[in-house]
Short mmCIF file of C-alpha atoms and ligand atoms in Angstrom, two decimals:
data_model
loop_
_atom_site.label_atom_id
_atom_site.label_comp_id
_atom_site.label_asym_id
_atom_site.label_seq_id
_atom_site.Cartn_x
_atom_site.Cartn_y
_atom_site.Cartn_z
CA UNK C 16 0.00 0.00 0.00
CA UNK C 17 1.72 3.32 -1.10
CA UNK C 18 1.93 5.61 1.55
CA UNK C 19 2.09 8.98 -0.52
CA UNK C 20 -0.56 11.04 -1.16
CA UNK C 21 -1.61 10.79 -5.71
CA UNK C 22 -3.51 10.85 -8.22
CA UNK C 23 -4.93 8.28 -9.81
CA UNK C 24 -4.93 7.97 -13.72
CA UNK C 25 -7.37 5.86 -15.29
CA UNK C 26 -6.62 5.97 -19.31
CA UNK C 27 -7.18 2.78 -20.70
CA UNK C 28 -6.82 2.83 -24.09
CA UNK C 29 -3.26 4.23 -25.93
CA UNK C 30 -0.67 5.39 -24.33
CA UNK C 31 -2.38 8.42 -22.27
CA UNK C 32 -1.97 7.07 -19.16
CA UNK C 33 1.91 6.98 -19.13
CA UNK C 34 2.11 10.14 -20.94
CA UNK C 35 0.12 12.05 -18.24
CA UNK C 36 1.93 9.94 -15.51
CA UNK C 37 4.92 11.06 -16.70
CA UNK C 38 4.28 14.68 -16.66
CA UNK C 39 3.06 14.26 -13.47
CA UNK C 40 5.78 13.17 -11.79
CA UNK C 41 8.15 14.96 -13.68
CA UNK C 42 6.20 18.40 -11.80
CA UNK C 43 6.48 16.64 -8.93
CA UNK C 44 2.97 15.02 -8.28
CA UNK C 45 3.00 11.23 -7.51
CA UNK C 46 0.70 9.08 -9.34
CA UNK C 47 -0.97 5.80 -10.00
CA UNK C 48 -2.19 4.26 -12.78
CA UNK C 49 -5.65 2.01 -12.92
CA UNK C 50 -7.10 -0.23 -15.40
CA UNK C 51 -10.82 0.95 -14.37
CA UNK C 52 -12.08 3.40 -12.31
CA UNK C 53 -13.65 0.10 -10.05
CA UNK C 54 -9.62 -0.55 -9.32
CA UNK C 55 -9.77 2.46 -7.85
CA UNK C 56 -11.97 1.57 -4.46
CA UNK C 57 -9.54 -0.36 -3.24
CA UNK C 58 -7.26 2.16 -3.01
CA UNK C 59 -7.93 3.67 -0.13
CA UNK C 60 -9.53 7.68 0.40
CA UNK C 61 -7.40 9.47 2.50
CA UNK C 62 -4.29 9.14 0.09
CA UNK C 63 -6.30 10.06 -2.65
CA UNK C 64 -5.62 13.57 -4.43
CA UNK C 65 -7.87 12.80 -7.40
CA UNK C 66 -8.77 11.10 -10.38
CA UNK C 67 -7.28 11.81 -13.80
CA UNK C 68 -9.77 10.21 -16.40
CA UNK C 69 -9.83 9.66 -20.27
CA UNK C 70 -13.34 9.48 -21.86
CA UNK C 71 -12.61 5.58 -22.45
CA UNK C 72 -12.75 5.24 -18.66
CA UNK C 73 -16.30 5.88 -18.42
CA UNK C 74 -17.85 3.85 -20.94
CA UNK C 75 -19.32 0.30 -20.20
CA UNK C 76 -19.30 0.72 -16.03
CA UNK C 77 -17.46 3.18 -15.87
CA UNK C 78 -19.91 5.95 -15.37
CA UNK C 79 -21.63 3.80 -13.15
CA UNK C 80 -18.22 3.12 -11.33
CA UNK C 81 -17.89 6.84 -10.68
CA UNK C 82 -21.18 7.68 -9.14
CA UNK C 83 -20.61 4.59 -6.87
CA UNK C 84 -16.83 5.45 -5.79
CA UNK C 85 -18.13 9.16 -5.52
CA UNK C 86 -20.86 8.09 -3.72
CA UNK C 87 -18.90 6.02 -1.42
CA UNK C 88 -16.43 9.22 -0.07
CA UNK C 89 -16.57 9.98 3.39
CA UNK C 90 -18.55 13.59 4.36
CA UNK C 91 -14.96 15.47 4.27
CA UNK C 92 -14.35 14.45 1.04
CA UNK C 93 -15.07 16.28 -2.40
CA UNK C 94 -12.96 13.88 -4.81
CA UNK C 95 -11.47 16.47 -7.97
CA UNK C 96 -11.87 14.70 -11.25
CA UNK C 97 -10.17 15.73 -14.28
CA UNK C 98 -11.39 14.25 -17.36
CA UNK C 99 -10.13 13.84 -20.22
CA UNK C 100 -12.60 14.38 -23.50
CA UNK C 101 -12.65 14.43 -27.52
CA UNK C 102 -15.38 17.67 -27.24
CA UNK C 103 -17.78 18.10 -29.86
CA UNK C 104 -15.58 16.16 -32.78
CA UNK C 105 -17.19 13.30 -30.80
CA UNK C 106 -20.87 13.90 -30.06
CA UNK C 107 -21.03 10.70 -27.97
CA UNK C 108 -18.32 11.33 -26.15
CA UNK C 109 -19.55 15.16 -25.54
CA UNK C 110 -23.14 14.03 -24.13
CA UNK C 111 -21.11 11.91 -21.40
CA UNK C 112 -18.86 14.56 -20.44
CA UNK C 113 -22.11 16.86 -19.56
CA UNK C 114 -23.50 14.43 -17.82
CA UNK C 115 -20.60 13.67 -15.81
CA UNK C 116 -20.25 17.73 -15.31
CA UNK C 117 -23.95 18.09 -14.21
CA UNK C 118 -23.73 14.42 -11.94
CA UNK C 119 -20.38 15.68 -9.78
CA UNK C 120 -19.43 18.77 -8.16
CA UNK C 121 -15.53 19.03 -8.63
CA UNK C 122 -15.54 17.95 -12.46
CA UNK C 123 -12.91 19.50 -14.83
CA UNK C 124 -13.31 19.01 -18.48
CA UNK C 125 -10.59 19.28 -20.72
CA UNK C 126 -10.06 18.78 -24.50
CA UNK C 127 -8.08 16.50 -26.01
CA UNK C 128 -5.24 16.26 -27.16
CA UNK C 129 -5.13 18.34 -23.72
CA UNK C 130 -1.87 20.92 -23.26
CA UNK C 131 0.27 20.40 -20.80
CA UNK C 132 -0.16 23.87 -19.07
CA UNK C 133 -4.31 23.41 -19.03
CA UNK C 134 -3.71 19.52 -17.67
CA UNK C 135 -0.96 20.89 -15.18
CA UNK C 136 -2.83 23.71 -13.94
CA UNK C 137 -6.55 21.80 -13.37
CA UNK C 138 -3.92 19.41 -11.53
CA UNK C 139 -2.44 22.15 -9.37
CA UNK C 140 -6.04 23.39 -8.62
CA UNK C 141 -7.18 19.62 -7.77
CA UNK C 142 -4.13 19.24 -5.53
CA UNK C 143 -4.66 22.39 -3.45
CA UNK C 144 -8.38 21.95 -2.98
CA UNK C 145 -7.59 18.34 -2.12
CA UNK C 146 -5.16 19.35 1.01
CA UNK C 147 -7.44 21.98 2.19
CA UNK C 148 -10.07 19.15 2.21
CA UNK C 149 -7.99 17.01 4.32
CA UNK C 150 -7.08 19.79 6.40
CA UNK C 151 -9.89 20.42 7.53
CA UNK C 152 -10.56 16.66 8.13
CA UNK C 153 -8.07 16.80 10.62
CA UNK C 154 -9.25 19.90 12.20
CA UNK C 155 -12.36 18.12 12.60
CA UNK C 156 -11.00 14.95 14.25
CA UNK C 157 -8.69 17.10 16.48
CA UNK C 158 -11.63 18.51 18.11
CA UNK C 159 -13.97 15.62 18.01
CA UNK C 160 -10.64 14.05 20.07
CA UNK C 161 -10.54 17.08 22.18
CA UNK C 162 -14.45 16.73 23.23
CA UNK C 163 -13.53 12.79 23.65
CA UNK C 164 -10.69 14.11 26.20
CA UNK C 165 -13.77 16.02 27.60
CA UNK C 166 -16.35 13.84 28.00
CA UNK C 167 -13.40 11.16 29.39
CA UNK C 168 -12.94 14.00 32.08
CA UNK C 169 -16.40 14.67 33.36
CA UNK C 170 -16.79 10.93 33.50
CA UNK C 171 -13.73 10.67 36.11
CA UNK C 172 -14.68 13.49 37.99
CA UNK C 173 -18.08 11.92 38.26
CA UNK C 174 -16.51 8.77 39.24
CA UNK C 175 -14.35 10.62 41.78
CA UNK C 176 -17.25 12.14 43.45
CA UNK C 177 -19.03 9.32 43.43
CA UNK C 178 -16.05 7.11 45.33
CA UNK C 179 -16.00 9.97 47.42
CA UNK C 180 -19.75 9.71 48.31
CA UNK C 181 -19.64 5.90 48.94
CA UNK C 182 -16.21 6.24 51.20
CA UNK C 183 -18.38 8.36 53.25
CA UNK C 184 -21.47 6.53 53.21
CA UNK C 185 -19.76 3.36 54.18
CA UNK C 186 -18.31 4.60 57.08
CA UNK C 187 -21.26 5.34 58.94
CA UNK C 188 -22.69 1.15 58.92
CA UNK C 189 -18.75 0.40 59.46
CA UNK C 190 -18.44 2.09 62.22
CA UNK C 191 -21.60 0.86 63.81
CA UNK C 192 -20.37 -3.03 62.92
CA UNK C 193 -17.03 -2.13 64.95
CA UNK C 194 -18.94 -1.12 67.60
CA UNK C 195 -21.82 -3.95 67.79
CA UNK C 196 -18.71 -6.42 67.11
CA UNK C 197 -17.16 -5.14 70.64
CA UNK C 198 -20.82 -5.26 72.30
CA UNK C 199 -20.85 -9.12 71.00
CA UNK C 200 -17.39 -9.73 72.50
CA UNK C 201 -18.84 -8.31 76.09
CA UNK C 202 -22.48 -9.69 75.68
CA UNK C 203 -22.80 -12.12 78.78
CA UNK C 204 -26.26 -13.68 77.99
CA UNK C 205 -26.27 -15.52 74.01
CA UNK C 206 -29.33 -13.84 73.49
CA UNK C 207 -28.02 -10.33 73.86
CA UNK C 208 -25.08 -11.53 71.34
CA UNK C 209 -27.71 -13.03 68.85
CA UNK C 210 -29.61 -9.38 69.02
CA UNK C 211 -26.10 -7.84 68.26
CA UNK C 212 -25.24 -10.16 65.57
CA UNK C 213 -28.84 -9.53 63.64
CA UNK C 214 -27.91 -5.62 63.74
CA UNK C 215 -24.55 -6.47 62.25
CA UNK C 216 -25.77 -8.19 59.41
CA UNK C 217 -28.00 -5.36 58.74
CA UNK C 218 -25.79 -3.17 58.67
CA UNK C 219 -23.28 -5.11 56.78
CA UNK C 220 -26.05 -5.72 54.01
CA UNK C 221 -26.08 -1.76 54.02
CA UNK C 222 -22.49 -1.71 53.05
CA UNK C 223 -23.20 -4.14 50.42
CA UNK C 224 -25.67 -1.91 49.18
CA UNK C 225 -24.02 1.06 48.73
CA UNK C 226 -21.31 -0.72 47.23
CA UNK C 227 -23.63 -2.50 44.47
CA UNK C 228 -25.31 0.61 43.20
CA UNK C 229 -21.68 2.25 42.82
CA UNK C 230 -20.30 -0.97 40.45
CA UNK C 231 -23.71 -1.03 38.80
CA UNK C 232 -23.03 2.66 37.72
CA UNK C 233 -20.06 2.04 36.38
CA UNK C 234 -21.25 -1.36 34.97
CA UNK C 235 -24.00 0.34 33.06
CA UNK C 236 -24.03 -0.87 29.43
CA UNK C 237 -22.87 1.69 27.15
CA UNK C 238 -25.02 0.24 24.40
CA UNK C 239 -28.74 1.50 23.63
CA UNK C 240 -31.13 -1.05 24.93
CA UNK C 241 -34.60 -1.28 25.97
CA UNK C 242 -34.11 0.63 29.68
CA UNK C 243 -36.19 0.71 32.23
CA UNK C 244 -35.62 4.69 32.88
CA UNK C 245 -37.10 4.65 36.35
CA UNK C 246 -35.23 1.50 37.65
CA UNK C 247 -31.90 4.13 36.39
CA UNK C 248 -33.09 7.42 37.98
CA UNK C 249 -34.08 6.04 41.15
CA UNK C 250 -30.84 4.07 41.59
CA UNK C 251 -28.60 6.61 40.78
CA UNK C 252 -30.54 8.62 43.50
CA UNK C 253 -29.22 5.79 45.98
CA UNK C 254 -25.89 7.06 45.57
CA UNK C 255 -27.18 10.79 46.60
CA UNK C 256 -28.53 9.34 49.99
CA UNK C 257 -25.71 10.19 52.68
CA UNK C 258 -25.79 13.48 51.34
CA UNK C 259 -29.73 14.47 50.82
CA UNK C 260 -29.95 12.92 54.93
CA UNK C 261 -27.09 15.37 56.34
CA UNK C 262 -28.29 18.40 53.99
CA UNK C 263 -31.85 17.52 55.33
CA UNK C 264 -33.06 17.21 51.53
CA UNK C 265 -36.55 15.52 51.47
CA UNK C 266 -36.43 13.08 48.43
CA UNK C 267 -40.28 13.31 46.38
CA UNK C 268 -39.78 10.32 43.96
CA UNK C 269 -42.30 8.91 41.88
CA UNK C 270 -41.22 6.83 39.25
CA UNK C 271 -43.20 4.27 37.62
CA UNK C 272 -41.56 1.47 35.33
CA UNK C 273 -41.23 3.35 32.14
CA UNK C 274 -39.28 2.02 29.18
CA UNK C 275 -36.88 4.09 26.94
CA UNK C 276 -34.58 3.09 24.03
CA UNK C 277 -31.47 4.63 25.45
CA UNK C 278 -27.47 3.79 26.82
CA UNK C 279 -28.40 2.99 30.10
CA UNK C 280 -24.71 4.23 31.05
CA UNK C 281 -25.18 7.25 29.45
CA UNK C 282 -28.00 8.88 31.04
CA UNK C 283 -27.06 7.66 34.53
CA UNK C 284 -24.47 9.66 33.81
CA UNK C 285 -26.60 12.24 32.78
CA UNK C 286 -28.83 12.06 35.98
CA UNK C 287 -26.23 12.18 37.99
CA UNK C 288 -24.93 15.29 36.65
CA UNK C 289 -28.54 16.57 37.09
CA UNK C 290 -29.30 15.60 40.70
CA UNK C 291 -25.13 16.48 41.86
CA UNK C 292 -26.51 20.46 40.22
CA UNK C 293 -29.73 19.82 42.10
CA UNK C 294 -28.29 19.08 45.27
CA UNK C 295 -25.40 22.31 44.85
CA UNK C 296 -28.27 24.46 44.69
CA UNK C 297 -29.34 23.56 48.01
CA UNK C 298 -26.91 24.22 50.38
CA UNK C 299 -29.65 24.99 52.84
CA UNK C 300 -31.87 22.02 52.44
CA UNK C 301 -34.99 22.00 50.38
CA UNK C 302 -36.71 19.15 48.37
CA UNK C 303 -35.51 17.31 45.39
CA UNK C 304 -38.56 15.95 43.12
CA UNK C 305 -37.30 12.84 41.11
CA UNK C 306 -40.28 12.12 38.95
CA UNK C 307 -40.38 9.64 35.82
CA UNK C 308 -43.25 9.15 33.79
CA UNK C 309 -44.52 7.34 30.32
CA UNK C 310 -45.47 11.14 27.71
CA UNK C 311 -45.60 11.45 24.01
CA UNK C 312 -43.92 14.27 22.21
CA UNK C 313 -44.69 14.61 18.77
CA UNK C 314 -46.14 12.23 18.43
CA UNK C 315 -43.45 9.43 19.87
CA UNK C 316 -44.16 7.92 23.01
CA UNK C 317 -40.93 8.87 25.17
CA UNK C 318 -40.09 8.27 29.12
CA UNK C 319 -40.23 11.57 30.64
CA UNK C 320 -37.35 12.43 33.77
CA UNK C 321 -37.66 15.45 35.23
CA UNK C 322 -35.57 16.03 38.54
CA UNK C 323 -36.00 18.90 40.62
CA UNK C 324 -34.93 21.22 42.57
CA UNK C 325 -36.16 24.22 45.22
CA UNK C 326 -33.09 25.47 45.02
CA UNK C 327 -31.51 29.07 44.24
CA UNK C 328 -32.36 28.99 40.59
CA UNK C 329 -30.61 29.96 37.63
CA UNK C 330 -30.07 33.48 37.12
CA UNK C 331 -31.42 35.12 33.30
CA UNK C 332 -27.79 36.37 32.76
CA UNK C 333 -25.97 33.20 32.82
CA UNK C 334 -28.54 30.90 31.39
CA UNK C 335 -27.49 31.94 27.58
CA UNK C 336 -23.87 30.14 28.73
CA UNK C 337 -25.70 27.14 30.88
CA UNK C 338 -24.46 24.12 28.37
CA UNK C 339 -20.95 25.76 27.15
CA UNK C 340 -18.09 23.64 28.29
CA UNK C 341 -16.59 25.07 30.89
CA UNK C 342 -19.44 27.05 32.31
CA UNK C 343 -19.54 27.05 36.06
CA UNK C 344 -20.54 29.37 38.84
CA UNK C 345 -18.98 26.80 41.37
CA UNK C 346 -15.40 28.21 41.18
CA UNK C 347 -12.68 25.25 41.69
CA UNK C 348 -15.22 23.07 43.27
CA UNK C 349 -17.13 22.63 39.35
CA UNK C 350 -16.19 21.58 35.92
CA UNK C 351 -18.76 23.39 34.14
CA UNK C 352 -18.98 20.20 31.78
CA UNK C 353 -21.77 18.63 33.41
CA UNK C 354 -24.76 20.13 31.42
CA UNK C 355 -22.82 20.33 28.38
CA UNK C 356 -21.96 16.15 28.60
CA UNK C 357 -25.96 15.99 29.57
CA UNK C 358 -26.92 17.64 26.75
CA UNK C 359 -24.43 16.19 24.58
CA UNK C 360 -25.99 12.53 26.17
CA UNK C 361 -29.51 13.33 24.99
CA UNK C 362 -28.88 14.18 22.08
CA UNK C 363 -27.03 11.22 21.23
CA UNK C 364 -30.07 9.04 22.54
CA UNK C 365 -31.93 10.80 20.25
CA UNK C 366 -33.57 12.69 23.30
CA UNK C 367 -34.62 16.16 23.87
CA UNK C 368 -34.44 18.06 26.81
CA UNK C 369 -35.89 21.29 28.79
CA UNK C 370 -35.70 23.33 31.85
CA UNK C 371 -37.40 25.78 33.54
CA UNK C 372 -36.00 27.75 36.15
CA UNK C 373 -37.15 30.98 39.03
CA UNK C 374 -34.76 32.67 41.31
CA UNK C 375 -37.77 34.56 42.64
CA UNK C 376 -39.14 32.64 45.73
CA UNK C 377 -40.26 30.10 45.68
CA UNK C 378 -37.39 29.88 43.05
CA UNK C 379 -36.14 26.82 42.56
CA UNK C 380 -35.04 24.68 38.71
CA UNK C 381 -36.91 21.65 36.89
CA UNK C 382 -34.85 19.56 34.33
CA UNK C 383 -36.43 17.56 32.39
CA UNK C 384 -35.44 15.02 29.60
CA UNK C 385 -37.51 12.88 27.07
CA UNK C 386 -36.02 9.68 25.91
CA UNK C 387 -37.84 8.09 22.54
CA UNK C 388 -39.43 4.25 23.47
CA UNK C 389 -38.74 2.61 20.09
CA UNK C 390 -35.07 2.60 18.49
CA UNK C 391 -34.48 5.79 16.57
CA UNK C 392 -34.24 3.67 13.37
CA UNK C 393 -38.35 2.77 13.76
CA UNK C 394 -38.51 6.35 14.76
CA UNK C 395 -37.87 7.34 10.93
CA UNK C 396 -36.10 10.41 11.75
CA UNK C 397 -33.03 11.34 14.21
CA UNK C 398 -34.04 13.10 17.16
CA UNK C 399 -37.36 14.02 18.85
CA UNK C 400 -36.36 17.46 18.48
CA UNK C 401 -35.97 18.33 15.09
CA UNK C 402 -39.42 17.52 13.49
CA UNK C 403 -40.46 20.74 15.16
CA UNK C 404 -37.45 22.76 13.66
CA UNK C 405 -36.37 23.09 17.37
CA UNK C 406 -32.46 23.02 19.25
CA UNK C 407 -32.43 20.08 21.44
CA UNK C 408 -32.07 21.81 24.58
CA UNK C 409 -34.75 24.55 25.48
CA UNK C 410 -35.86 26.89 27.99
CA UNK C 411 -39.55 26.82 29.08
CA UNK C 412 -41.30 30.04 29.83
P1 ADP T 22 -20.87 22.48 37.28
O1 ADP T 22 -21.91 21.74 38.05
O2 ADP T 22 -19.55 21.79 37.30
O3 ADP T 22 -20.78 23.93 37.66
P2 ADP T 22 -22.70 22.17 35.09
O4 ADP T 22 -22.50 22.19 33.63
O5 ADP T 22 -23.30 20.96 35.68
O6 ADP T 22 -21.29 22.48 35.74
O7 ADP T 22 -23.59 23.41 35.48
C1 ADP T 22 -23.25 24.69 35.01
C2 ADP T 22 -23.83 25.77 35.88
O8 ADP T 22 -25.25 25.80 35.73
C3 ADP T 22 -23.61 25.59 37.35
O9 ADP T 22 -22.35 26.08 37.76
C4 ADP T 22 -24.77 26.38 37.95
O10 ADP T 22 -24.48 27.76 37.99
C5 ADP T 22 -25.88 26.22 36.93
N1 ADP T 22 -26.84 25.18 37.33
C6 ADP T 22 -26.97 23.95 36.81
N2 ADP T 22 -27.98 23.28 37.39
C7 ADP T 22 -28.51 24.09 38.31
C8 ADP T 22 -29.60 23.99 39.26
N3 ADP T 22 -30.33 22.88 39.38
N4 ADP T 22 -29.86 25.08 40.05
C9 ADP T 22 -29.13 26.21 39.95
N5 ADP T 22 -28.10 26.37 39.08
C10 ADP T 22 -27.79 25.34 38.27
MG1 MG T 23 -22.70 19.90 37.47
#
């Protein structure tokens, strides 16, 4: 596999293709030469500059060929393709050149026998436009791998806080089972021991508990599968527990079973995110609504979250900036890529999401996210979002 990137000549008949090879190289462009433009898929896209044809190319399949290898390009690409043609001398000829002109965007026609400057300069203009092409392919992957690096972060830092949480919520029962141990050690009557020994085990299966629901976020599938969105929200609340009891938070949960087509890891992560922001904006105690619910929105029956919060609210100023990365009005103690990774979540589950939000008392904010039932493929369309014309975040009045 050559490594460089070329163009490809495809001139079967005569001795076209080494003449224009030649010249080619000789100004310092590598080339190739193909039998048929269907040689040419194999070749691979990225080292691709363009395609140098002769009219002869495109009869039999060859037109056919084209369309499929142009078809075939990945979204950065816009293949040049310089071809070769007899003009009018050969009407035939002259009716497929048009059509491959009015078929393909980057098309140049020239006449035959073609001058070297005219063949040369279409070539330089190919090979420019070609590296600005790829360019800007790697622009895009750059940041795609920079948002990767992102997501990757908020992920850890959720899985910090969330080690951090259980460390402290398994202290409490451990404590306690140090303690009843020593009572069992000094009970005097068996029965007293036995009572002792029951507490224990309760309090050991509380450890066990808390330790579950923390592998079983991590061990989320990552895949979209049929999800029972309640059975999510309301464990990922477990994790919250320690900290809505010493804040004085009163939980409000009602969640039915309710069925989404979604990444099950994915928007626990996403709930997390939202009930961690719920639970900031309550320094002071408050209540926390968790509620999850079957709803149809246009016309595609969804599972409706919505968590909660009667908390400070979100000011009008900063609510233009609310899912930028970075965006935080928690100082060192925030990321400011939680909201950002949520929204970036439901969108990818084909979701939509909205909030509404009062610092006037009783201020407090309401998230809420619709996940589609059926797989986005029976859905017939991408997103719930976009039949409407509408972003797929969006503030309610
Ligand atoms: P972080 O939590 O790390 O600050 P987020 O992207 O999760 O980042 O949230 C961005 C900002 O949005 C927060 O800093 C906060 O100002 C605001 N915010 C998000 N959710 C709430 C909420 N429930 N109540 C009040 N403010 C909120
Ligand atoms: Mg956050």
């Amino acid at each position: 596999m050559p490594t460089t990137l070329r163009f490809l000549v495809v001139a079967p008949v005569g001795r076209d293709a080494e003449l224009i090879a030649t010249l080619l190289n000789s100004s310092g462009y590598a080339s190739d030469r193909m039998e048929s433009i269907a040689g040419v898929e194999q070749a691979g896209n990225s080292l691709l500059l363009g395609l140098i044809l002769t009219n002869e190319a495109l009869v039999k399949d060859g037109l056919e060929a084209l369309r499929k290898l142009i078809d075939a390009q990945p979204e950065w690409s816009d293949l040049p393709v310089i071809l070769l043609t007899s003009g009018p001398r050969e009407p035939r000829q002259a009716i497929t050149a048009s059509q491959v002109r009015m078929q393909f965007r980057s098309v140049f026609l020239l006449d035959r026998p073609a001058r070297k400057e005219l063949l040369l300069s279409a070539v330089q203009v190919a090979y420019n436009s070609r590296l600005k092409q790829l360019e800007v392919r790697d622009a895009a992957m750059r940041q795609y791998q920079s948002e990767e690096t992102l997501r990757n972060a908020e992920k850890l830092a959720t899985a910090g806080r969330l080690v951090a949480t259980m460390a402290h919520e398994v202290n409490n029962p451990l404590e306690a089972l140090g303690n009843l141990l020593f009572l069992i050690e000094q009970s005097s009557t068996i029965d007293d021991a036995r009572s002792f020994s029951h507490m224990a085990a309760q309090e050991l299966e509380r450890i066990s508990d808390i330790v579950n629901q923390t592998l079983r976020f991590h061990r989320a599938p990552a895949k979209p599968a049929i999800t029972d969105v309640a059975e999510l929200a309301t464990s990922a609340l477990t994790l919250f527990r320690g900290k809505l009891r010493e804040r004085k938070i009163i939980e409000c949960v009602s969640a039915e079973p309710t069925f989404a087509f979604c990444s099950a890891g994915e928007v626990r992560q996403a709930v997390v995110n939202l009930i961690g922001n719920a639970l900031d904006a309550m320094p002071e105690g408050g209540r926390l609504y968790l509620r999850v619910s079957a709803a149809t929105r246009n016309g595609t029956l969804c599972a409706r979250l919505t968590i909660a919060d009667t908390g400070t609210g979100i000011r009008a100023e900063i609510r233009p900036n609310l899912f930028n990365q970075f965006f935080t009005t928690k100082g060192s103690r925030g990321t400011g890529l939680g909201l950002w990774l949520t929204r970036d979540i439901v969108i990818r589950n084909c979701g939509w999401l909205r909030y509404r939000s009062r610092t006037a008392a009783p201020s407090g904010t309401a998230f809420t996210i619709y996940l589609p039932a059926i797989p986005p493929a029976a859905l017939g369309r991408t997103d719930l979002a976009r039949p409407a014309g509408r972003p797929a975040t969006e503030e309610a009045a």
